[in-house]
Coordinates of C-alpha atoms (C1' of nucleotides) in Angstrom, one line a residue:
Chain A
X1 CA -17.3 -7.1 8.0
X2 CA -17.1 -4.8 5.1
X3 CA -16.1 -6.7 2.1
X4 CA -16.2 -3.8 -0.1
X5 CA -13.6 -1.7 2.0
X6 CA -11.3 -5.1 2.2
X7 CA -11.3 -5.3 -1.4
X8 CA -10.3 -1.9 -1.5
X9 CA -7.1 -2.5 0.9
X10 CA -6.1 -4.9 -1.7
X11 CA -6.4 -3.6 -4.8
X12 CA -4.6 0.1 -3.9
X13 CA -2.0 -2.2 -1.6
X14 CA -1.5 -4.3 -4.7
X15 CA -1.5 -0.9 -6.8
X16 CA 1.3 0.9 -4.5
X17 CA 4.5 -1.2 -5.8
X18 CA 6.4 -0.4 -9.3
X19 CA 6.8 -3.7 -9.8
X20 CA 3.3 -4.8 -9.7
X21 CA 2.3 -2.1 -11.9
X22 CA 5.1 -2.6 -14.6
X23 CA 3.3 -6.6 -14.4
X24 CA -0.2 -4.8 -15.0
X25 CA 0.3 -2.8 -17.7
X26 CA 2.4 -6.0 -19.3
X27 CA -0.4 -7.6 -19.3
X28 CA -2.7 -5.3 -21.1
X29 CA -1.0 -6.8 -23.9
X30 CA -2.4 -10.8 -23.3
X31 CA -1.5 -13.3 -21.3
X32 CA 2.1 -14.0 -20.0
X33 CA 3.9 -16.7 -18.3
X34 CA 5.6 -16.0 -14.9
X35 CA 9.3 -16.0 -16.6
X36 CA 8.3 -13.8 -19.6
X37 CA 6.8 -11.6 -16.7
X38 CA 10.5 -11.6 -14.7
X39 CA 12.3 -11.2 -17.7
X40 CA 12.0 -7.1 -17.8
X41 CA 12.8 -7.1 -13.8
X42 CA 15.9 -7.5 -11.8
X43 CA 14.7 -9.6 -9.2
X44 CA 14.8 -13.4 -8.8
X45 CA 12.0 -15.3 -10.0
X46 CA 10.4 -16.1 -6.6
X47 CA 10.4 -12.5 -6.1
X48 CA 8.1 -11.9 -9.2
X49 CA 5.9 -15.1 -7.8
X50 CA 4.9 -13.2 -4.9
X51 CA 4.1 -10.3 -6.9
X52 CA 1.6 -11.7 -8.7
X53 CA 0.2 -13.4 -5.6
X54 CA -0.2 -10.0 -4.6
X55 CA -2.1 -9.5 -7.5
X56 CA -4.5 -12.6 -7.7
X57 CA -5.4 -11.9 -4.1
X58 CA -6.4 -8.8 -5.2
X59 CA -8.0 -10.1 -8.2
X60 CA -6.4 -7.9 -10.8
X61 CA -5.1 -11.3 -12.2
X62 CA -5.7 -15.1 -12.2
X63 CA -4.0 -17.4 -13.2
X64 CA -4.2 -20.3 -15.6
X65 CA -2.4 -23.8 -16.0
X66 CA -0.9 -24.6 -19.2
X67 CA 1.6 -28.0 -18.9
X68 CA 4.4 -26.2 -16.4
X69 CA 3.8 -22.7 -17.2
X70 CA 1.1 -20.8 -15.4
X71 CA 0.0 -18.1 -17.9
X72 CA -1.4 -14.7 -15.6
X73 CA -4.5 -13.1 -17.4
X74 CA -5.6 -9.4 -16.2
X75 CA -8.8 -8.6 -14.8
X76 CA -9.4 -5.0 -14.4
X77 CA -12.5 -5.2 -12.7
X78 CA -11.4 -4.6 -9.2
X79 CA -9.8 -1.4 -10.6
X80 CA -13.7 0.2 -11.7
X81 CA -14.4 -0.1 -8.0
X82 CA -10.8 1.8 -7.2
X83 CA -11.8 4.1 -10.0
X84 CA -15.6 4.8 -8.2
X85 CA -13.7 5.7 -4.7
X86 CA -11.2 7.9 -6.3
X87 CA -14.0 9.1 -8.5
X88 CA -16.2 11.0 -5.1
X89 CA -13.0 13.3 -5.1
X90 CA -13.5 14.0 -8.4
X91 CA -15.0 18.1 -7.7
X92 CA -12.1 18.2 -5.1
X93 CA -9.3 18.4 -7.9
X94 CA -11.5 20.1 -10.5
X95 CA -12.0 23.6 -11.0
X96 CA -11.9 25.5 -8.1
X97 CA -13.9 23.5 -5.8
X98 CA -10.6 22.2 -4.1
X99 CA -10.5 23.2 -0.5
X100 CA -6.7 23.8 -1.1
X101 CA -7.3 26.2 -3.5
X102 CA -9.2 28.4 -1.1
X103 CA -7.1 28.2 2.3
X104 CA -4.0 28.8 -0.4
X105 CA -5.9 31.9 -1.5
X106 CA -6.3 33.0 1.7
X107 CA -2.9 32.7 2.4
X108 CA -2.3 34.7 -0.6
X109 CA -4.4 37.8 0.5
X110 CA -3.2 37.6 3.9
X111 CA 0.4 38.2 2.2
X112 CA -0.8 41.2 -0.1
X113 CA -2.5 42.5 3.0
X114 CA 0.8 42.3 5.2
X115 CA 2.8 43.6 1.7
X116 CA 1.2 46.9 1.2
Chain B
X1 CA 14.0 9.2 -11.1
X2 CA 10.6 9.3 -12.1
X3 CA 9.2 11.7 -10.1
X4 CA 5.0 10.5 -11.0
X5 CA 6.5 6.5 -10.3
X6 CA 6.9 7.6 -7.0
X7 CA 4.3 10.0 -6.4
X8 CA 2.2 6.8 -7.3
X9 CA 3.6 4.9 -5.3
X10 CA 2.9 7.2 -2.3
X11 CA -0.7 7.8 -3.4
X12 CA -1.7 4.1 -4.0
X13 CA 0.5 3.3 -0.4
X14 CA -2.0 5.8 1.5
X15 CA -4.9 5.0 0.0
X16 CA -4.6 1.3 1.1
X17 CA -5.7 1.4 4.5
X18 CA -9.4 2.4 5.7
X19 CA -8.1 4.2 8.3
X20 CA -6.6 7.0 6.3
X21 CA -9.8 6.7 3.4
X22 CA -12.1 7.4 5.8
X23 CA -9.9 10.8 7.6
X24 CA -10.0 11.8 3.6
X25 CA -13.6 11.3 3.6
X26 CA -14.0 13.1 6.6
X27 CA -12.2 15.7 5.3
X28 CA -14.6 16.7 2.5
X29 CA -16.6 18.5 4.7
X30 CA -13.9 20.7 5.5
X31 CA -10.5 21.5 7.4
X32 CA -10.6 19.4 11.2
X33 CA -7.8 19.1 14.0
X34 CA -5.9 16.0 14.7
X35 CA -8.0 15.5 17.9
X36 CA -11.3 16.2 15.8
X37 CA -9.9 13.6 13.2
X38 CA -9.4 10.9 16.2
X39 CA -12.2 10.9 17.5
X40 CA -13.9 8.4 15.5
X41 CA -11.2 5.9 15.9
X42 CA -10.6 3.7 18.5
X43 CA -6.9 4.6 18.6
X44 CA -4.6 6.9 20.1
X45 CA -3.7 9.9 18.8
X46 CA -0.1 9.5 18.0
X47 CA -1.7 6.5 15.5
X48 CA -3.4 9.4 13.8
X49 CA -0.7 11.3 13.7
X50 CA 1.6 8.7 11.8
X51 CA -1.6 8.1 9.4
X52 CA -1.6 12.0 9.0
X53 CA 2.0 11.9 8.1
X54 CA 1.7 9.1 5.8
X55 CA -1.4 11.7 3.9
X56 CA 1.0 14.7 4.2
X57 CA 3.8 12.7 2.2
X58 CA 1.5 11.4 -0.3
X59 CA 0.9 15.1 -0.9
X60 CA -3.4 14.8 0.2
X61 CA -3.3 16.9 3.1
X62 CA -1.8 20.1 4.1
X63 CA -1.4 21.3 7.9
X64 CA -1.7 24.5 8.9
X65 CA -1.4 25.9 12.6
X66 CA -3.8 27.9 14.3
X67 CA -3.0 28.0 18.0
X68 CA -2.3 25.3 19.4
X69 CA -4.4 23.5 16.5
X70 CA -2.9 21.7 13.3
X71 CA -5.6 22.0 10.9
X72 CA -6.0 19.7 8.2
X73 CA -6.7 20.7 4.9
X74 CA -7.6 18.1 2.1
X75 CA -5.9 18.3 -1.2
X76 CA -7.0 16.0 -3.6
X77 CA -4.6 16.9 -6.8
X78 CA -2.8 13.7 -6.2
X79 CA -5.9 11.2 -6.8
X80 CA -6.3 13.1 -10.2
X81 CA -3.1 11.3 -11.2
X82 CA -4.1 8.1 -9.5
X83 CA -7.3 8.4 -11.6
X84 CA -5.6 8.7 -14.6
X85 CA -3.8 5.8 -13.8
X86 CA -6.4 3.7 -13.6
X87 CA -8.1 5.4 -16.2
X88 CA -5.5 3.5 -18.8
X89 CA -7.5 0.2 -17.9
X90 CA -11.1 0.8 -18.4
X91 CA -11.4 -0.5 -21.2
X92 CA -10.5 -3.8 -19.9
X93 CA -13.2 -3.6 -17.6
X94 CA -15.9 -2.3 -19.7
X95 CA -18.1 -3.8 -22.1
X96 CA -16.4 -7.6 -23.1
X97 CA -13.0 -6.4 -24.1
X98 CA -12.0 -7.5 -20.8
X99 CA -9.2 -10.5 -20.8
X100 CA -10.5 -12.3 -18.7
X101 CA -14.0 -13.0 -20.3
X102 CA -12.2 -13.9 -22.9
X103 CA -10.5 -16.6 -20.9
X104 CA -13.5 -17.3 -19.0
X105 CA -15.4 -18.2 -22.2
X106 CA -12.8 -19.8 -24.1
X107 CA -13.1 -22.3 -20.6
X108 CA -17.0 -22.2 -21.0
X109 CA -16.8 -23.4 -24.7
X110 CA -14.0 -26.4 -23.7
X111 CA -16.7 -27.4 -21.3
X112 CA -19.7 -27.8 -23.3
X113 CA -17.5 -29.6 -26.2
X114 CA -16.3 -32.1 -23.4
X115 CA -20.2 -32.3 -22.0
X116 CA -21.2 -33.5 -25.3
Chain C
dT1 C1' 3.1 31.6 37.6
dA2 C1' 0.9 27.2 37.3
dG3 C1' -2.1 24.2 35.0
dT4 C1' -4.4 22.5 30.8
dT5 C1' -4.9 21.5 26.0
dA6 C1' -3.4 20.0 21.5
dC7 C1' -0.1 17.9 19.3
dG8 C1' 4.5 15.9 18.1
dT9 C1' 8.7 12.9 19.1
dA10 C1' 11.1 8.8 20.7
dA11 C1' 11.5 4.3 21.8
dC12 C1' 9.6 0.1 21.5
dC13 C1' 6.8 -4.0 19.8
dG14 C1' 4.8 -7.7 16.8
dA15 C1' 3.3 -8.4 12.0
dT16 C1' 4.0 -7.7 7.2
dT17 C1' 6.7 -6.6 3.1
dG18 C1' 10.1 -7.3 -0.5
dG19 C1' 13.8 -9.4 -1.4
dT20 C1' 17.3 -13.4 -1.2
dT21 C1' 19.0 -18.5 -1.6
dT22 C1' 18.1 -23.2 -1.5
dA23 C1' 15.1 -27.0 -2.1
dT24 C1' 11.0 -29.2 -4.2
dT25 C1' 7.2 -30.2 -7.3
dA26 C1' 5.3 -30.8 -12.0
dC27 C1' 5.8 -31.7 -16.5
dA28 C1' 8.0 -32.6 -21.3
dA29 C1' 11.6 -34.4 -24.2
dG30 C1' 15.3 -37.5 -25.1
Chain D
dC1 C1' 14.4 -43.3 -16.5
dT2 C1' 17.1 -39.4 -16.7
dT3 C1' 17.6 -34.6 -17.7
dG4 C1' 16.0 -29.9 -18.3
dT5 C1' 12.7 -26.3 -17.6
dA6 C1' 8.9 -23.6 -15.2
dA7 C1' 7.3 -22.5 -11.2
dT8 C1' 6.2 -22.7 -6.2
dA9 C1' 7.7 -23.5 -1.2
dA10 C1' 10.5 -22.8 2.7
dA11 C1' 13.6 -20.5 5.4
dC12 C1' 15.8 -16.4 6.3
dC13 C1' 16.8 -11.3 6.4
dA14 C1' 16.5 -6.2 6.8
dA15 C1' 13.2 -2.7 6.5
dT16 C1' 8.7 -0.8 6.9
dC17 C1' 4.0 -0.6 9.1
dG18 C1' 0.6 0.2 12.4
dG19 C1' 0.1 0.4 16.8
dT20 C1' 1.4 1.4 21.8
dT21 C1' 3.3 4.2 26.1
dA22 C1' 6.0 7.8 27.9
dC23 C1' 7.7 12.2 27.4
dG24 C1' 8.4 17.0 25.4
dT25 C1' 6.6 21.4 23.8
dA26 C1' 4.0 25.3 22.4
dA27 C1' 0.1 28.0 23.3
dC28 C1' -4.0 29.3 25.7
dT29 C1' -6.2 30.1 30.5
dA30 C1' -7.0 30.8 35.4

DNA sequence: TAGTTACGTAACCGATTGGTTTATTACAAG
DNA sequence: CTTGTAATAAACCAATCGGTTACGTAACTA
């Protein structure tokens, strides 16, 4: 088993929804209850529950027990090790290391070649 | 619309299965064929096909055609916006301005008071 | 021309996802 | 003890996902 790999389905599955992200970013700003969380969405309640299940069994949130609300705090951590995978692509994008860049340039002098 | 939303959503969707990570990876050392890209997986190759498809509309391949070989092509501009994403939450992961320790020790400090 | 190789398409399947509505639980305030 | 509020649970639904097998097709090869 490769927990490191698991815990990357998670966190980008978690990452790939609107919704989810919209809670994320809310949350940058402290703590929220599951209502003040639904409020911006138009989407039942429930719906926004299993949201942030998503997200705690993910671990980009965990959540807290305060008489019947259950305040959601972030934790970013599971995003550094998103950030780290993303991160060995980094010389792929940059400059002109990207492997795109060079077949597209091929592509390019074939053309000129064919145009004179 | 918002056109990066969904090109997020895309991204984030095709990262979250090892599958398709590890045909990315693969692809760092250059174009391959879909029959070249299957071979490590026990699967058949209409499976890799789909997972190619899924990279193609996430915008992290290209396909070009030589013979009767597709060759893939890795194009990693979309992970740069992915990246950046992320990027907005390091802070929350770095150093202690993350929420949670926050929480985590506000917990801590309740504990010792009651243990006295 | 016939056969082989490389790949895609179509149809199908069970599991999961993202949403709903309708209970049900847990707690607080009158 | 009743009522209201916050949230989860359960049942259900259509759509998507990740895989399969079977078939179609384009291009090389003998």
């Amino acid at each position: 088993m490769n927990l490191t790999e698991d815990k990357l389905d998670a966190t980008f599955a978690a990452l790939a929804d609107p919704t989810r992200r919209a809670i994320l970013r809310r949350l940058t700003g402290g703590a929220a209850s599951v209502s003040a969380l639904a409020e911006p969405f138009a989407m039942s309640m429930p719906a926004v529950s299993k949201h942030l299940r998503v997200l705690q069994r993910a671990g980009l949130i965990v959540r807290g027990r305060k008489a019947q609300w259950r305040p959601c705090t972030l934790n970013a951590k599971p995003l550094k090790q998103a950030a780290q995978w993303i991160d060995q692509y980094r010389k792929f994008w940059e400059e002109s290391f990207d492997r795109l860049d060079a077949y597209l340039k091929g592509l390019q002098a074939k053309r000129k070649k064919h145009a004179k």
